[in-house]
Amino acid sequence: MSPRLSPFPVGAGRDALIQDDFTAWASNGWVATGDAVIVDCWGDADHIKLFVEMLGFWGNDPEVEQSPGARSTRLTKTYDGLPANRLVVVRVGVAFYAQDFGAAGKFVGMEINGVQFAPSVAASGTLTPALGEIVGYGMTNGDGEITVAFGCDDITVSCDLHIQFDNLEITTPAAELADIYYDAGVGYVNGNPISPTRGGISFDPQEVIEDYDFPGKTAPVEGCDEVVSSRPRCRTRFMLTGEYQFTVYRPDGSWANGALEGERVYTPAAARAAFGAGVYIEFVAIWPRARGDYVGVRFRKALCRQYALGSVDKDEGEIPVEIEARIPAGESIRTVPYELFTLPANAVSVT
Amino acid sequence: MAAILWGEQESDGSYPNSLASPRPTPAHRFWEFTPDVEIAGPRATAIGDASQHTFVFRTDYTGKFVLRALPDSAQATALALKLHLINGGEVTVQTDDADDAEYVGLTLRPDTTPKFELEDDIRRHWRFECELRDSSPITLDYST
């Protein structure tokens, strides 16, 4: 099978499951196998070096057994302590010096569970190496183990091969089931949870994307699209009916004592006048993800555009609301007024 | 790029003034291009056999060019082009069509006035329209 390049982007900023700088690798579980002479070509102490340089004869000595003519070697280790049955990405740095003569065109790289992956760079052919990496992937088994090997195949003399491997990382891909979000989610107003929700929170950016028309058009063309407008909105059903909550549901009003004893009255401000700047809220909707962290959407300025009071026999009442984003005053009118974000599992604040 | 260019041509072939849509290719094309031809001179129809008779002083080949989705920042340039044409100035039109046709030395079609108007107030898109004249046919191929 031809060596492959990983199709998965390694998640930026994601903690590695395993990091190995190969310090004292020779006494750290790595096992060399392969044909005579070439199996002895693994070296160095704090990074893994494969250096094979034979002129004319294996072992540079005609008295050494020359059969087989084509020789291979592997340096193999099984990593454990990983999540079971999980797709993982294995990345290792390479410094690639030489691959010539009997090594030219042969496999040199990494194997993950026997599947070969090639370096991202070719050999420099000089004393200054080409620096790159190998990114491979594979499934851990039911015991949370994965087998990583470095090596080469079918090298013949004369040959020149020099490659070094260092700084291995095992991570999860950027797109995987751990990114599924679940549960109802929580809405925060100005950094504080405003109310329990029922039925979850939905977010819709409501963006209108236009593909440019032009004479002779038969289909939309790459590079000829733009976001014309957006009206980001979150919908949910809150449950609390406190005084603060009503100032959010129906902005620009005020509470005061009523005429009846103990009565409190909320009077919305008069119509046909702009809302005051102070009534706009920062709204955050956040959901937990299967990997244990959070994903959310943030409106730096927002307004609750709709609310209603509803009750159900023998059940808790609900207040369906629509909260819509606004471009903060003073910012460019081309600003798209929402942002998506993730937070780590130990996050203590959404603002 | 589809554009109307004018002014003293530089040594590198460029022009100091140009009006063009800011959109990427091919969305910058001229809209509503309409070629036409007319003669300047008397025309008559014979009563007996309806044959056409003309005395041609001049033949005007014309083309209508429309630029759309011009931004607010193009207002000054569009007004300068309109004034240049009204004053009898010549322009070069690069069509960016299938033949990469370019027309040099075009003038305003007689008895017409360029139009510059706001096409979409919310999107802030302006439209510039003019009819230009040449002594040989003006054509445009946007079929590809």
PDB file of N, CA and C in Angstrom, chain A residues 210 212-217 221-224 226 228, chain B residues 23-27 29-32 123 125 142-143:
ATOM      1  N   GLU A 210     -25.310  36.226  -1.066  1.00  0.00           N
ATOM      2  CA  GLU A 210     -25.667  36.448  -2.456  1.00  0.00           C
ATOM      3  C   GLU A 210     -24.510  36.073  -3.363  1.00  0.00           C
ATOM      4  N   TYR A 212     -23.006  36.814  -6.948  1.00  0.00           N
ATOM      5  CA  TYR A 212     -23.170  37.931  -7.885  1.00  0.00           C
ATOM      6  C   TYR A 212     -23.756  37.459  -9.210  1.00  0.00           C
ATOM      7  N   ASP A 213     -24.702  38.248  -9.709  1.00  0.00           N
ATOM      8  CA  ASP A 213     -25.163  38.053 -11.072  1.00  0.00           C
ATOM      9  C   ASP A 213     -24.251  38.820 -12.021  1.00  0.00           C
ATOM     10  N   PHE A 214     -24.200  38.363 -13.254  1.00  0.00           N
ATOM     11  CA  PHE A 214     -23.439  39.083 -14.277  1.00  0.00           C
ATOM     12  C   PHE A 214     -23.918  38.582 -15.632  1.00  0.00           C
ATOM     13  N   PRO A 215     -23.724  39.370 -16.690  1.00  0.00           N
ATOM     14  CA  PRO A 215     -24.149  38.948 -18.018  1.00  0.00           C
ATOM     15  C   PRO A 215     -23.473  37.644 -18.423  1.00  0.00           C
ATOM     16  N   GLY A 216     -24.256  36.707 -18.941  1.00  0.00           N
ATOM     17  CA  GLY A 216     -23.713  35.437 -19.384  1.00  0.00           C
ATOM     18  C   GLY A 216     -23.617  34.400 -18.296  1.00  0.00           C
ATOM     19  N   LYS A 217     -24.125  34.699 -17.103  1.00  0.00           N
ATOM     20  CA  LYS A 217     -23.970  33.767 -15.982  1.00  0.00           C
ATOM     21  C   LYS A 217     -24.724  32.473 -16.250  1.00  0.00           C
ATOM     22  N   VAL A 221     -20.054  31.573  -9.330  1.00  0.00           N
ATOM     23  CA  VAL A 221     -18.619  31.465  -9.590  1.00  0.00           C
ATOM     24  C   VAL A 221     -17.857  31.650  -8.285  1.00  0.00           C
ATOM     25  N   GLU A 222     -16.813  30.841  -8.111  1.00  0.00           N
ATOM     26  CA  GLU A 222     -15.936  30.981  -6.951  1.00  0.00           C
ATOM     27  C   GLU A 222     -15.414  32.406  -6.856  1.00  0.00           C
ATOM     28  N   GLY A 223     -15.446  32.950  -5.656  1.00  0.00           N
ATOM     29  CA  GLY A 223     -14.961  34.303  -5.438  1.00  0.00           C
ATOM     30  C   GLY A 223     -15.993  35.372  -5.666  1.00  0.00           C
ATOM     31  N   CYS A 224     -17.207  34.986  -6.092  1.00  0.00           N
ATOM     32  CA  CYS A 224     -18.258  35.963  -6.393  1.00  0.00           C
ATOM     33  C   CYS A 224     -19.452  35.773  -5.467  1.00  0.00           C
ATOM     34  N   GLU A 226     -21.003  37.042  -1.458  1.00  0.00           N
ATOM     35  CA  GLU A 226     -20.797  37.881  -0.295  1.00  0.00           C
ATOM     36  C   GLU A 226     -21.980  37.741   0.653  1.00  0.00           C
ATOM     37  N   VAL A 228     -24.659  39.458   2.426  1.00  0.00           N
ATOM     38  CA  VAL A 228     -25.341  40.725   2.226  1.00  0.00           C
ATOM     39  C   VAL A 228     -25.877  41.263   3.542  1.00  0.00           C
TER      40      VAL A 228
ATOM     41  N   ARG B  23     -16.211  44.644  -8.305  1.00  0.00           N
ATOM     42  CA  ARG B  23     -16.436  43.215  -8.088  1.00  0.00           C
ATOM     43  C   ARG B  23     -15.397  42.391  -8.837  1.00  0.00           C
ATOM     44  N   PRO B  24     -15.127  41.174  -8.326  1.00  0.00           N
ATOM     45  CA  PRO B  24     -14.124  40.340  -8.988  1.00  0.00           C
ATOM     46  C   PRO B  24     -14.657  39.797 -10.307  1.00  0.00           C
ATOM     47  N   THR B  25     -13.734  39.392 -11.166  1.00  0.00           N
ATOM     48  CA  THR B  25     -14.128  38.811 -12.447  1.00  0.00           C
ATOM     49  C   THR B  25     -14.891  37.505 -12.204  1.00  0.00           C
ATOM     50  N   PRO B  26     -15.926  37.204 -12.957  1.00  0.00           N
ATOM     51  CA  PRO B  26     -16.484  37.971 -14.070  1.00  0.00           C
ATOM     52  C   PRO B  26     -17.639  38.889 -13.672  1.00  0.00           C
ATOM     53  N   ALA B  27     -17.805  39.123 -12.375  1.00  0.00           N
ATOM     54  CA  ALA B  27     -18.946  39.911 -11.909  1.00  0.00           C
ATOM     55  C   ALA B  27     -18.791  41.408 -12.192  1.00  0.00           C
ATOM     56  N   ARG B  29     -18.476  42.751 -15.193  1.00  0.00           N
ATOM     57  CA  ARG B  29     -18.790  43.019 -16.601  1.00  0.00           C
ATOM     58  C   ARG B  29     -19.761  44.166 -16.777  1.00  0.00           C
ATOM     59  N   PHE B  30     -19.737  44.754 -17.978  1.00  0.00           N
ATOM     60  CA  PHE B  30     -20.736  45.754 -18.338  1.00  0.00           C
ATOM     61  C   PHE B  30     -22.094  45.073 -18.431  1.00  0.00           C
ATOM     62  N   TRP B  31     -23.114  45.801 -17.977  1.00  0.00           N
ATOM     63  CA  TRP B  31     -24.483  45.296 -18.052  1.00  0.00           C
ATOM     64  C   TRP B  31     -25.208  45.928 -19.236  1.00  0.00           C
ATOM     65  N   GLU B  32     -26.234  45.254 -19.700  1.00  0.00           N
ATOM     66  CA  GLU B  32     -27.199  45.791 -20.671  1.00  0.00           C
ATOM     67  C   GLU B  32     -26.525  46.376 -21.918  1.00  0.00           C
ATOM     68  N   ARG B 123     -28.047  48.801  -0.048  1.00  0.00           N
ATOM     69  CA  ARG B 123     -26.760  48.207  -0.402  1.00  0.00           C
ATOM     70  C   ARG B 123     -25.745  49.278  -0.773  1.00  0.00           C
ATOM     71  N   HIS B 125     -25.469  50.886  -3.720  1.00  0.00           N
ATOM     72  CA  HIS B 125     -24.973  50.558  -5.050  1.00  0.00           C
ATOM     73  C   HIS B 125     -25.405  51.633  -6.032  1.00  0.00           C
ATOM     74  N   TYR B 142     -19.975  38.345 -24.268  1.00  0.00           N
ATOM     75  CA  TYR B 142     -19.884  37.802 -22.915  1.00  0.00           C
ATOM     76  C   TYR B 142     -20.475  36.391 -22.860  1.00  0.00           C
ATOM     77  N   SER B 143     -20.403  35.674 -23.978  1.00  0.00           N
ATOM     78  CA  SER B 143     -21.007  34.352 -23.982  1.00  0.00           C
ATOM     79  C   SER B 143     -20.164  33.314 -23.255  1.00  0.00           C
TER      80      SER B 143
END
